[in-house]
Amino acid sequence: MSHRPTATPGSDIAAWWASAVVYQIYPRSFADANGDGMGDLLGVTARLPYLQRLGVDAIWLSPFYKSPQADAGYDVADYRQVDPMFGRLDDFDGMLRKAHSLGLKVIVDLVPNHTSDEHIWFQEALAAPPGSAERDRYMFRPGKDQVAGSGDGNLAPNNWKSIFGGPAWTRTTNPDGSSGDWYLHLFDTKQPDLNWENPEVQEEMRSVLRFWLDRGVDGFRVDVAHGMVKEAGLPDWDGVAAMVEGSADAGHLPDAPGAHSDAVEPHTAHHHHDPAGDDHSADNAGHQPVSPLYPPSPFFDQDGVHEIYRDWNRVLAGYDGDRMLVAEAWVEPAERLARYIRKDEMQQAFNFDFLLAGWDAQRMAVAIEDSLEAAASVGAPSTWVLSNHDTVRHTSRFGLADPTTFPKGIAAEDEQPDAGLGLARARAATLVSLALPGSAYVYQGEELGLPEHTTLPAEARQDPTFFRTNGIERGRDGCRVPLPWKSGEPGYGFADAYAGGGPSDGVSSGAGPSDGFSSDGGPGHRPPAPPWLPQPESFGELAADRQDGVEGSTLELYRSALSLRKRHGLGSGSFCWADMHDPELGVLAFQNRDILVIANMGTEPTPVPDGYHVELSSAPGAGAAEAAFGEAAFRERAFDEPAVVGASAGRPASHASAAASAALLGGTLDAAVIAPNTAAYLVAG
Ligand code: NOJ
C-alpha cells in the first residue's frame, strides 16, 4: 500500500452538496403521524428537529409517490402525486418548508427506468395495438420465435433475467384474449421498463424534474441511473446482474424452491474484469475488486445514459441555488462510475465500492483510494455510504463470521450476527466514513446502531425479491423495519408523532413532538396500529429516548462525530494516508486537515502515536457501554470475547468509568492504544 497523498476531489466546490451529510429517510418506516402503522410525511415533519440536532445537512426521501407499492414505492403510478398512505402534496410542501427553515436541504427520489404497471401510460399501452405510439413508451417486443418465423411467440425476446429473480419479460394478453407481445421489466413484473429512445419519455421526465424543482426540492436521487439505455438489438447475455453486486443473487439461484444458498461468495472470490488487461488480483489481495460485472451487460452502464444526464444537468442549471443529482449506479470499476459525475452530468454518485468493502482494512483502503482518485479525475467529490434500504445493515453485516459478505437478507435459520461485535465495528466504520472528504450518506436508524431484523417470519416479509426467488433471497425487509423512538410505547414509539384519534382520521393531524420523545395522545386517544413490519425486541433498548443525552451511546457518537466533522471542515478537507497506515495489519490511518483517523480493524491493539490525544472514540466511554450496545449485546459481550470495545483513551476525566466499562467487558484499559474493532479521531498536542 502506498502512502502517497491522494488528491482531494471536489474540495474546491463551494456548493452545499460537495461536503453534505445526507440522511436517508425511508418514509414507510421513519415516523407514523396518523397511527395507521405506516410512516408518513407528517411523521417526517415532526422529526425534522431531531435530524437538525443530529447535525446532518440534508435529507433524501425514498419514494412517497402514488404507487401500488409492489416494490415499496419504486413502482410509481403517478410521479406528481403523493400516495395517500404518505399524505398529500400539501404535507410535502409543509415538510419542505419546515426542512428549509431548519437549514436542511431536501432530495427526493426519481425513478426513471420504469413505471408501475398501473401508471396511465402502461394501461394505455396495454390497450393499444403493437406498433402504436402508446406501446413505444415501453419496451414491447414480439417473441423470439415469432420474429424468426418459427413459432407463435412463446419464446421471450431474449434471455435476460430480472434483477429480482425470474425472467425479465412478461407476455401480454391482447384485448381479444389471445397472447400478445412481451414487455421488459428488469425488476418486478409490475415495473415495466420505459423506452428512453422515445422523445416523449425524455420530455415527460424533464417535466417531472421541473415539477419538483418548482416546488423547491434541492435535488434528486436517481434510481437505477445506469439502466435506462439498453444495447441496440437487445442481445442475449449470459452474465449475472444484481442490484447489490457480488452476492448470491437471483441469476445464480438454484431452481429448488425453499433451498437457501448459504454459500454467499466473498467478493474476493470473483475475477476482476479489467479493461486495461491488468489483473490486480494476482499480486495483491487488497486490490481485488468488489463488484465485477462481466461480460459487460447490455442493459447497464450503456454509454447512451450519459446524454440523459447532460440533458438533466441543463434542466437543473435553469434553477437558482445548487440543485443536485446523485446516481444510484451499481457500476464498476470506479472510473466507469466517475463518468456519471463529470462536470456536465450529475453531481454525485453513491460509492458502493466503499459499502461493498465490508469490515476489512485492505479492501476498505483500496475502495477509499480508488474512489478518491476516480472522483478527482473528473473534479467531483466522492461519497461514502455504509447502509441503505437495499442492503443488510452494516451493524449486522460486520457481526458475521466473514464481515465482507453480502447476504441478501438474513432469516432465523441463517447465520446470526454477533450483535455486540457488529455494533462495535459499525461505530468504528462510521467514524471512518464521516471523516473522509466528500459527502456522506447515513441511512435512517444507523445513528441508533440498529441491527437488521434477522428473524422476520416469512409471513411478515413483503419484499418482491423474497417472493420472486421462492424465499431463497430473504429480501430487504430486515433493514426496513420501523424506527424505535420511545422504548416504553407500543411499536417502540414509531407512532409517537401520532396525536390520537385513530388511524381513520386522515393524514393531516399536523401534531407531533418538536424534538422530544413524548406523546400521551390526550383525551379520546386511540392506540396506533402496529407498525407495518414487526420490530425486533432489541429495538426497545436502542430506542432514541434511551440514547438521547447518554454519553457514549451510538446516537451521541453520531452527534459528536457530525459536529466535529463540521467544526474541522472534514467534508471539504484533505486526504493523505498516515505513516502508521498498515492495512495488512488491519490498521487504516489517514489525515484529514488536523484530524488523524485511526481505525483498528485488526486483532491487536494499535498504539496512539506520540504527541496525539484522542478527540473522539467509537468505544463507549464513561460507563456507557450498556447504552451504546444495548443491554443484551452488552451482557453477552461481557461474558464473551474480551477487548471488543476499545479503550476510551486520552480523556483523563473519563478514565475511571471507561476503566470500569473495559473491566466489565473483560478488556483492559490502556490510554496509549486503540483496541481492535475501534476507531478514533486524534489531534496533535
Ligand atoms: C433501486 C432501489 O434502491 C430499490 O429499492 C428498487 O427495488 C430498485 N432500484 C428498483 O427500482
XYZ file of C-alpha atoms and ligand atoms in Angstrom:
696
model
C 0.000 0.000 0.000
C 1.465 3.301 -0.981
C 1.393 6.160 1.456
C 1.203 8.703 -1.278
C -1.114 11.623 -0.699
C -4.260 11.269 -2.689
C -5.772 14.239 -4.418
C -8.822 15.578 -2.650
C -11.569 15.684 -5.199
C -14.145 18.380 -5.260
C -12.751 20.280 -2.290
C -12.860 23.493 -4.288
C -16.589 23.161 -4.930
C -18.479 25.619 -2.774
C -21.902 24.043 -3.339
C -23.525 22.533 -0.239
C -23.712 19.023 -1.691
C -19.955 18.683 -2.133
C -19.470 18.078 1.583
C -23.014 17.391 2.800
C -24.080 14.633 5.145
C -27.355 13.336 3.746
C -29.754 11.348 5.915
C -31.833 8.791 4.035
C -35.450 8.648 5.114
C -37.394 5.565 4.161
C -40.839 7.165 4.573
C -42.718 3.948 5.372
C -40.547 3.327 8.379
C -39.416 6.672 9.727
C -42.303 8.047 11.778
C -46.058 7.474 11.751
C -48.127 10.607 12.421
C -51.591 9.182 11.778
C -51.330 5.941 13.696
C -52.017 3.605 10.765
C -48.794 1.658 11.260
C -47.145 3.183 8.199
C -44.750 6.113 8.236
C -45.883 9.315 6.523
C -44.825 12.814 5.541
C -46.267 14.438 8.653
C -44.199 11.992 10.652
C -41.134 13.231 8.794
C -42.073 16.835 9.510
C -42.476 16.090 13.204
C -38.997 14.626 13.402
C -37.087 17.251 11.423
C -35.810 18.953 14.595
C -34.311 15.621 15.660
C -32.422 15.497 12.363
C -31.287 19.079 12.695
C -29.965 18.289 16.151
C -28.283 15.152 14.833
C -26.268 17.502 12.648
C -26.998 16.318 9.125
C -27.197 18.787 6.240
C -29.859 17.227 4.067
C -32.477 14.516 3.856
C -33.208 12.190 0.959
C -36.662 10.655 0.896
C -37.228 7.309 -0.780
C -40.370 7.379 -2.968
C -43.622 8.631 -1.473
C -45.412 8.941 -4.824
C -48.675 7.346 -5.797
C -47.936 3.677 -6.163
C -49.474 0.238 -5.727
C -46.381 -0.485 -3.600
C -45.334 -3.620 -5.453
C -41.741 -2.579 -4.749
C -42.312 -0.294 -1.763
C -42.922 2.755 -3.936
C -40.170 2.152 -6.518
C -43.107 1.350 -8.786
C -44.527 4.802 -9.469
C -48.060 5.166 -10.799
C -48.061 8.979 -10.750
C -44.847 10.975 -10.456
C -46.653 14.159 -9.423
C -48.819 12.864 -6.617
C -48.204 11.805 -3.042
C -49.624 8.384 -2.266
C -52.483 8.755 0.237
C -50.681 6.373 2.571
C -47.976 9.023 2.974
C -50.240 12.090 2.969
C -50.932 14.825 0.456
C -48.967 17.221 -1.680
C -49.674 19.902 0.950
C -47.966 17.754 3.536
C -44.945 17.528 1.285
C -44.863 21.296 0.820
C -45.163 21.827 4.570
C -42.378 19.344 5.225
C -40.162 21.045 2.648
C -40.810 24.492 4.121
C -40.008 23.308 7.607
C -36.871 21.485 6.495
C -35.626 24.610 4.752
C -36.433 26.751 7.765
C -34.254 24.413 9.830
C -31.426 24.669 7.314
C -31.938 21.172 5.903
C -31.843 20.531 2.148
C -34.300 18.048 0.671
C -33.591 15.455 -2.024
C -36.357 13.331 -3.495
C -36.158 10.023 -5.314
C -36.668 9.864 -9.062
C -37.462 6.501 -10.656
C -36.920 6.964 -14.397
C -36.045 3.438 -15.554
C -39.513 2.017 -15.079
C -43.022 2.976 -14.030
C -45.659 0.968 -12.243
C -47.810 -1.210 -14.474
C -50.644 0.859 -13.013
C -49.243 4.068 -14.497
C -51.700 5.520 -17.006
C -49.131 5.147 -19.791
C -48.774 1.429 -19.267
C -52.506 0.974 -19.077
C -52.823 2.853 -22.373
C -50.048 0.751 -23.859
C -51.792 -2.491 -22.939
C -54.995 -1.258 -24.527
C -53.240 -0.136 -27.718
C -52.107 -2.388 -30.571
C -48.492 -3.440 -31.237
C -46.613 -0.735 -33.090
C -48.698 2.078 -31.549
C -47.285 5.277 -30.059
C -48.640 4.173 -26.666
C -46.610 0.960 -26.771
C -43.493 2.756 -27.925
C -43.140 4.391 -24.492
C -42.161 0.964 -23.125
C -40.073 -1.983 -24.288
C -42.621 -4.227 -26.021
C -41.294 -6.942 -28.316
C -42.735 -9.971 -30.083
C -41.477 -13.405 -29.040
C -38.125 -14.513 -30.410
C -39.633 -17.441 -32.331
C -42.229 -15.193 -33.862
C -39.523 -12.856 -35.163
C -37.681 -15.850 -36.588
C -40.904 -17.034 -38.169
C -40.613 -20.394 -36.448
C -43.297 -20.127 -33.804
C -46.185 -18.144 -32.427
C -44.293 -16.005 -29.985
C -43.994 -18.303 -26.992
C -40.293 -17.618 -26.546
C -39.276 -14.483 -24.687
C -37.482 -11.914 -26.865
C -34.158 -12.670 -25.197
C -32.669 -14.476 -22.197
C -32.433 -11.573 -19.758
C -33.247 -12.280 -16.129
C -34.969 -9.911 -13.737
C -32.692 -8.488 -11.045
C -35.364 -9.637 -8.616
C -35.361 -13.225 -9.897
C -37.218 -14.963 -12.725
C -37.409 -13.782 -16.331
C -37.176 -10.099 -17.279
C -40.033 -10.456 -19.787
C -43.743 -10.930 -19.279
C -46.127 -11.774 -22.067
C -49.217 -9.637 -22.525
C -52.701 -10.702 -23.391
C -54.395 -8.920 -26.268
C -57.821 -7.312 -25.773
C -59.354 -10.297 -27.643
C -57.818 -12.759 -25.168
C -55.054 -14.062 -27.414
C -51.408 -13.979 -26.349
C -49.618 -10.851 -27.386
C -46.205 -9.218 -27.253
C -43.816 -9.298 -24.326
C -42.677 -6.352 -22.238
C -39.352 -5.893 -20.494
C -39.042 -5.410 -16.732
C -35.550 -5.507 -15.291
C -37.195 -5.635 -11.860
C -40.675 -6.820 -10.883
C -43.393 -7.723 -13.393
C -45.198 -4.665 -12.085
C -42.275 -2.403 -13.070
C -42.221 -2.170 -16.885
C -39.084 -0.513 -18.303
C -39.568 2.738 -20.185
C -38.189 3.218 -23.692
C -35.656 6.006 -23.269
C -35.173 6.369 -27.014
C -38.659 7.824 -27.178
C -38.573 11.669 -27.039
C -41.934 11.667 -25.272
C -40.422 9.697 -22.379
C -37.487 12.079 -22.229
C -39.753 15.130 -22.161
C -42.047 13.639 -19.548
C -39.159 13.006 -17.158
C -37.819 16.537 -17.729
C -41.234 17.800 -16.809
C -41.284 15.650 -13.652
C -37.922 17.148 -12.676
C -39.333 20.641 -13.162
C -42.450 19.804 -11.176
C -40.418 19.037 -8.046
C -37.779 21.696 -8.690
C -40.563 24.267 -8.912
C -41.801 23.132 -5.505
C -38.314 23.808 -4.165
C -36.522 20.483 -3.835
C -32.746 20.674 -3.753
C -32.033 17.551 -5.725
C -32.837 14.040 -6.834
C -31.533 10.612 -6.073
C -31.749 8.849 -9.427
C -32.855 5.236 -9.196
C -31.089 2.679 -11.422
C -29.202 5.530 -13.056
C -27.135 3.067 -15.064
C -30.090 1.208 -16.537
C -32.185 3.414 -18.739
C -30.489 2.779 -22.084
C -30.303 -0.769 -23.457
C -27.917 -2.051 -26.080
C -29.372 -1.892 -29.596
C -30.962 -5.165 -30.631
C -31.310 -6.328 -27.012
C -28.778 -9.159 -27.429
C -28.817 -12.249 -25.226
C -26.497 -12.057 -22.245
C -25.169 -14.862 -20.130
C -23.749 -12.786 -17.304
C -25.378 -12.152 -13.968
C -26.578 -8.791 -12.774
C -27.624 -7.912 -9.275
C -28.585 -4.704 -7.557
C -26.044 -5.319 -4.849
C -23.249 -6.941 -6.775
C -21.121 -9.764 -5.609
C -23.541 -11.838 -3.573
C -25.532 -14.921 -4.198
C -28.087 -13.373 -6.456
C -31.187 -14.137 -8.359
C -29.408 -15.065 -11.581
C -27.403 -17.771 -9.826
C -30.166 -19.247 -7.802
C -30.700 -22.961 -7.715
C -34.107 -23.939 -9.023
C -35.233 -25.816 -5.928
C -37.816 -23.681 -4.160
C -37.085 -23.161 -0.498
C -33.414 -24.028 -0.805
C -31.211 -21.374 0.668
C -27.794 -20.627 -0.662
C -25.656 -20.431 2.437
C -22.564 -20.115 0.358
C -22.533 -16.396 -0.146
C -19.369 -15.806 -2.051
C -16.968 -13.289 -0.671
C -16.164 -10.668 -3.264
C -12.566 -11.697 -3.236
C -13.545 -14.897 -4.986
C -14.511 -13.066 -8.135
C -12.392 -12.465 -11.126
C -11.720 -8.877 -11.961
C -12.585 -7.690 -15.417
C -10.003 -5.053 -16.102
C -10.371 -3.310 -19.422
C -6.695 -2.358 -19.321
C -5.774 -6.001 -19.052
C -4.205 -5.642 -15.607
C -5.136 -8.458 -13.319
C -4.707 -6.880 -9.900
C -5.938 -9.962 -8.142
C -2.795 -11.862 -8.991
C -0.451 -9.947 -6.776
C -2.360 -8.128 -4.099
C -5.318 -9.409 -2.177
C -6.194 -5.872 -1.145
C -6.566 -4.893 -4.748
C -9.165 -7.419 -5.598
C -12.354 -5.983 -6.991
C -15.536 -5.679 -5.055
C -18.181 -5.811 -7.747
C -17.302 -7.383 -11.052
C -19.856 -7.393 -13.815
C -18.532 -9.377 -16.706
C -19.122 -9.606 -19.539
C -20.489 -6.050 -19.607
C -24.232 -6.221 -19.550
C -26.349 -4.954 -22.442
C -28.741 -3.198 -20.051
C -26.454 -1.493 -17.533
C -23.960 1.304 -17.955
C -24.512 1.856 -21.650
C -22.796 4.965 -22.979
C -26.133 6.420 -24.029
C -27.241 7.095 -20.457
C -24.796 9.966 -20.197
C -26.701 12.031 -22.734
C -29.697 11.893 -20.392
C -27.659 13.305 -17.518
C -26.171 16.052 -19.640
C -29.727 16.987 -20.513
C -30.846 16.954 -16.867
C -27.794 18.940 -15.837
C -29.095 21.693 -18.130
C -32.563 21.455 -16.603
C -31.147 21.898 -13.078
C -28.887 24.731 -14.209
C -32.017 26.716 -15.023
C -32.842 26.913 -11.308
C -31.329 29.016 -8.564
C -29.360 27.505 -5.717
C -27.192 24.461 -6.077
C -29.577 21.726 -7.149
C -28.077 18.295 -7.473
C -28.430 14.770 -8.825
C -26.989 11.698 -7.129
C -26.697 8.493 -9.129
C -27.681 5.110 -7.825
C -25.482 3.200 -10.254
C -24.037 -0.222 -9.465
C -21.181 0.249 -11.871
C -17.586 -0.812 -11.726
C -14.716 -0.089 -11.792
C -14.573 3.324 -10.101
C -13.504 5.024 -13.340
C -16.737 3.936 -15.019
C -18.706 5.363 -12.109
C -16.776 8.631 -12.354
C -18.248 9.143 -15.825
C -21.614 9.825 -14.175
C -20.188 12.765 -12.251
C -18.353 14.570 -15.000
C -18.772 18.335 -14.861
C -21.786 18.432 -17.165
C -23.627 15.403 -15.763
C -24.597 14.515 -12.194
C -23.104 15.997 -9.068
C -22.636 12.789 -7.082
C -22.822 9.009 -7.329
C -23.151 6.598 -4.435
C -19.843 4.946 -3.710
C -20.957 1.337 -3.477
C -17.385 0.053 -3.637
C -16.929 1.517 -0.171
C -20.141 -0.134 1.033
C -19.112 -3.438 -0.530
C -15.661 -3.436 1.025
C -17.099 -4.689 4.309
C -15.118 -4.766 7.537
C -11.674 -5.367 6.061
C -8.853 -2.845 6.156
C -7.269 -3.856 2.861
C -10.496 -3.798 0.918
C -11.606 -0.581 2.547
C -8.265 1.099 1.857
C -8.467 0.133 -1.810
C -12.037 1.366 -2.071
C -11.088 4.699 -0.489
C -8.035 5.214 -2.626
C -9.665 4.161 -5.894
C -12.767 6.231 -5.363
C -10.864 9.352 -4.367
C -8.667 9.029 -7.427
C -11.551 8.340 -9.780
C -13.587 11.259 -8.439
C -10.550 13.532 -8.607
C -10.057 12.626 -12.245
C -13.354 14.362 -13.031
C -13.105 17.085 -10.370
C -16.082 15.795 -8.386
C -16.430 14.967 -4.693
C -16.599 11.356 -3.614
C -19.392 9.977 -1.451
C -19.316 7.486 1.413
C -22.116 5.113 2.292
C -22.345 2.034 4.513
C -26.039 1.124 4.536
C -29.284 1.808 2.721
C -32.733 0.310 2.233
C -31.407 -2.381 -0.144
C -28.608 -3.879 1.955
C -28.306 -5.711 5.247
C -27.483 -3.032 7.826
C -23.725 -2.734 8.322
C -24.197 -3.229 12.059
C -25.273 -6.775 11.283
C -23.022 -7.496 8.302
C -19.985 -6.648 10.407
C -21.064 -9.148 13.051
C -20.970 -12.112 10.645
C -18.147 -14.649 10.670
C -16.978 -13.130 7.395
C -17.687 -9.410 7.712
C -17.140 -8.817 3.999
C -20.109 -10.885 2.863
C -23.344 -9.541 1.457
C -26.214 -11.840 2.239
C -29.424 -10.854 0.534
C -31.276 -10.567 3.781
C -30.962 -12.791 6.839
C -33.561 -15.216 8.216
C -33.768 -17.054 11.539
C -32.278 -20.223 10.085
C -29.236 -18.374 8.679
C -26.055 -17.467 10.496
C -26.968 -14.891 13.137
C -24.665 -11.899 13.521
C -22.803 -11.202 16.757
C -24.687 -8.058 17.765
C -22.060 -6.569 20.077
C -19.176 -7.155 17.712
C -21.151 -5.880 14.722
C -22.135 -2.724 16.528
C -18.602 -2.011 17.744
C -17.338 -2.327 14.171
C -20.228 -0.345 12.727
C -19.486 2.540 15.080
C -15.841 2.440 14.064
C -16.653 2.289 10.327
C -18.986 5.239 10.752
C -16.173 7.331 12.189
C -14.125 6.443 9.095
C -16.872 7.346 6.654
C -17.728 10.649 8.353
C -14.093 11.759 8.355
C -13.428 11.219 4.666
C -13.550 14.263 2.393
C -16.686 14.477 0.268
C -20.313 13.803 1.007
C -21.563 11.086 3.373
C -24.879 9.246 3.466
C -26.471 7.978 6.676
C -29.354 5.506 6.492
C -32.149 6.111 8.986
C -31.633 4.261 12.250
C -27.928 3.702 11.856
C -27.443 6.606 14.265
C -29.184 4.384 16.828
C -26.960 1.420 15.995
C -30.000 -0.527 14.807
C -29.321 -4.060 13.663
C -31.005 -5.803 10.767
C -34.135 -7.704 11.793
C -32.674 -11.159 11.224
C -35.564 -13.317 12.392
C -38.531 -11.889 10.486
C -41.028 -14.659 9.825
C -41.788 -15.407 6.181
C -45.407 -14.275 6.683
C -44.223 -10.799 7.576
C -41.960 -10.359 4.584
C -43.065 -8.022 1.803
C -40.094 -7.549 -0.498
C -40.838 -8.848 -4.022
C -37.342 -10.352 -4.187
C -38.376 -12.812 -1.460
C -41.344 -13.998 -3.480
C -39.695 -13.971 -6.901
C -36.930 -16.233 -5.585
C -39.182 -18.548 -3.567
C -37.617 -17.214 -0.414
C -34.093 -18.099 -1.438
C -33.265 -14.441 -1.198
C -34.546 -13.378 2.215
C -35.085 -9.904 0.851
C -34.664 -6.387 2.112
C -37.376 -6.159 4.753
C -34.918 -6.665 7.592
C -33.325 -3.249 7.056
C -36.675 -1.510 6.528
C -38.200 -2.074 9.952
C -39.945 0.966 11.514
C -37.743 3.054 13.795
C -37.956 2.928 17.597
C -38.401 6.405 19.040
C -39.584 5.612 22.538
C -38.858 2.404 24.359
C -41.946 2.211 26.575
C -44.599 2.789 23.913
C -46.349 0.368 21.581
C -44.258 -0.106 18.443
C -41.414 1.487 20.399
C -42.924 4.874 19.690
C -42.954 4.517 15.904
C -46.268 6.353 16.056
C -45.062 8.718 18.747
C -45.792 11.611 16.393
C -49.440 10.482 16.408
C -51.736 12.747 18.350
C -54.559 10.255 18.785
C -57.974 9.968 17.190
C -57.295 6.704 15.423
C -55.909 5.741 12.087
C -59.083 6.779 10.295
C -58.699 10.480 10.957
C -56.755 11.057 7.780
C -53.259 12.248 7.475
C -53.301 15.858 8.421
C -53.273 15.946 12.200
C -50.236 18.181 11.991
C -49.498 17.414 15.600
C -46.461 15.748 16.994
C -43.492 16.300 19.186
C -40.984 19.006 18.471
C -37.835 17.269 19.480
C -38.887 15.261 22.489
C -39.917 11.684 22.562
C -43.250 12.033 24.260
C -46.899 11.983 23.354
C -49.717 10.880 25.589
C -52.350 11.395 22.939
C -54.757 13.204 25.240
C -58.475 12.570 25.590
C -60.077 10.277 23.044
C -56.727 8.786 22.253
C -56.898 5.557 20.344
C -53.851 3.364 20.219
C -51.953 3.314 16.942
C -51.970 0.287 14.659
C -48.899 -1.932 14.935
C -46.003 -0.975 12.634
C -46.234 -2.465 9.130
C -43.261 -4.724 9.848
C -42.680 -6.225 13.292
C -39.719 -4.830 15.198
C -37.146 -6.998 16.955
C -37.034 -6.842 20.738
C -33.604 -5.252 20.720
C -35.207 -2.074 19.326
C -36.583 -1.322 22.797
C -33.225 -0.716 24.369
C -31.922 1.058 21.273
C -34.863 3.486 21.031
C -33.929 7.145 20.569
C -35.180 8.155 24.026
C -32.885 5.603 25.660
C -29.833 7.075 23.948
C -30.660 10.757 23.951
C -28.163 12.585 26.145
C -26.429 9.360 27.215
C -22.725 9.790 26.751
C -21.198 7.026 24.686
C -24.489 5.952 23.136
C -24.494 5.478 19.380
C -26.822 8.461 18.964
C -24.417 10.695 20.889
C -21.468 9.265 18.970
C -23.103 10.319 15.693
C -23.937 13.746 17.081
C -20.351 14.232 18.253
C -18.844 12.937 15.023
C -21.074 15.138 12.892
C -20.343 18.199 14.932
C -16.606 17.522 14.897
C -16.769 16.938 11.129
C -18.372 20.354 10.722
C -16.030 22.167 13.129
C -12.941 20.771 11.468
C -14.218 21.103 7.898
C -13.619 17.420 7.160
C -16.202 17.216 4.362
C -14.266 19.734 2.298
C -10.928 18.660 3.732
C -7.856 16.890 2.532
C -6.793 13.261 2.477
C -3.480 11.556 2.995
C -2.626 8.119 4.344
C -0.787 8.467 7.646
C 2.568 6.887 8.462
C 1.004 4.250 10.621
C -1.449 3.191 7.897
C -0.931 -0.550 7.555
C -3.909 -2.342 6.067
C -2.171 -5.700 6.091
C -2.102 -5.418 9.862
C -5.675 -4.189 9.821
C -4.829 -0.589 10.591
C -6.414 2.103 8.487
C -4.966 5.542 9.241
C -5.343 8.815 7.402
C -5.047 12.510 7.973
C -7.792 14.970 7.061
C -6.878 18.553 7.952
C -5.827 18.452 11.622
C -7.590 15.168 12.389
C -5.753 11.854 12.358
C -8.200 8.988 11.902
C -7.161 5.544 13.058
C -9.406 2.529 12.605
C -8.227 -0.701 14.129
C -9.710 -3.471 12.005
C -7.068 -5.939 13.101
C -6.762 -8.208 16.095
C -4.073 -6.447 18.143
C -4.273 -3.120 19.923
C -2.618 -0.355 17.948
C -0.661 2.420 19.653
C -1.798 6.018 19.835
C 1.130 7.854 18.230
C 3.250 10.030 20.475
C 2.095 13.577 20.785
C -1.530 12.809 19.906
C -4.622 12.583 22.004
C -7.979 11.041 21.271
C -10.652 13.604 20.499
C -13.433 11.114 19.802
C -13.522 7.336 20.013
C -16.064 4.818 18.790
C -15.539 2.911 22.031
C -18.273 3.689 24.510
C -16.644 5.753 27.226
C -17.739 6.946 30.604
C -19.535 3.806 31.637
C -21.909 3.997 28.731
C -21.231 0.616 27.200
C -24.709 -0.535 28.064
C -26.391 2.452 26.484
C -24.171 2.155 23.453
C -24.628 -1.518 22.850
C -27.963 -2.320 24.357
C -28.361 -4.481 27.405
C -28.494 -7.816 25.633
C -25.434 -7.338 23.480
C -23.642 -5.783 26.423
C -24.386 -8.719 28.702
C -23.419 -11.221 26.050
C -20.205 -9.372 25.326
C -19.313 -9.026 28.997
C -19.012 -12.765 29.379
C -17.739 -13.479 25.923
C -14.815 -12.261 23.919
C -12.559 -9.751 25.583
C -11.463 -6.389 24.305
C -14.078 -5.884 21.638
C -14.602 -2.398 22.890
C -11.592 -0.190 22.745
C -10.167 1.963 25.433
C -11.540 5.445 25.704
C -8.103 6.902 25.583
C -6.875 10.369 26.105
C -9.584 11.919 28.210
C -8.430 11.850 31.784
C -11.883 12.674 33.100
C -13.403 9.553 31.586
C -10.691 7.159 32.578
C -12.244 5.880 35.732
C -15.572 4.963 34.200
C -14.002 3.779 30.969
C -11.856 1.517 33.090
C -14.989 0.190 34.712
C -16.555 -0.482 31.294
C -13.440 -2.084 29.966
C -13.147 -4.245 33.046
C -16.770 -5.291 32.734
C -16.208 -6.087 29.106
C -13.266 -8.233 30.002
C -10.860 -5.920 28.204
C -8.017 -3.877 29.513
C -7.813 -0.140 29.590
C -4.718 1.368 28.166
C -4.832 5.035 27.210
C -1.972 4.522 24.798
C -3.729 2.087 22.481
C -6.727 1.809 20.223
C -8.322 -1.574 20.720
C -9.417 -3.837 17.890
C -12.820 -3.018 16.360
C -12.489 0.605 17.337
C -11.779 3.855 15.513
C -10.739 7.209 16.859
C -10.198 10.805 15.804
C -6.927 12.146 17.172
C -5.320 15.552 17.229
C -1.760 16.527 17.872
C -0.899 18.039 21.226
C -33.033 0.558 -6.538
C -33.828 0.848 -5.310
O -32.982 1.328 -4.313
C -34.523 -0.426 -4.932
O -35.127 -0.347 -3.677
C -35.516 -0.768 -6.009
O -36.099 -2.016 -5.713
C -34.841 -0.854 -7.365
N -33.941 0.235 -7.608
C -35.859 -0.826 -8.470
O -36.439 0.439 -8.563
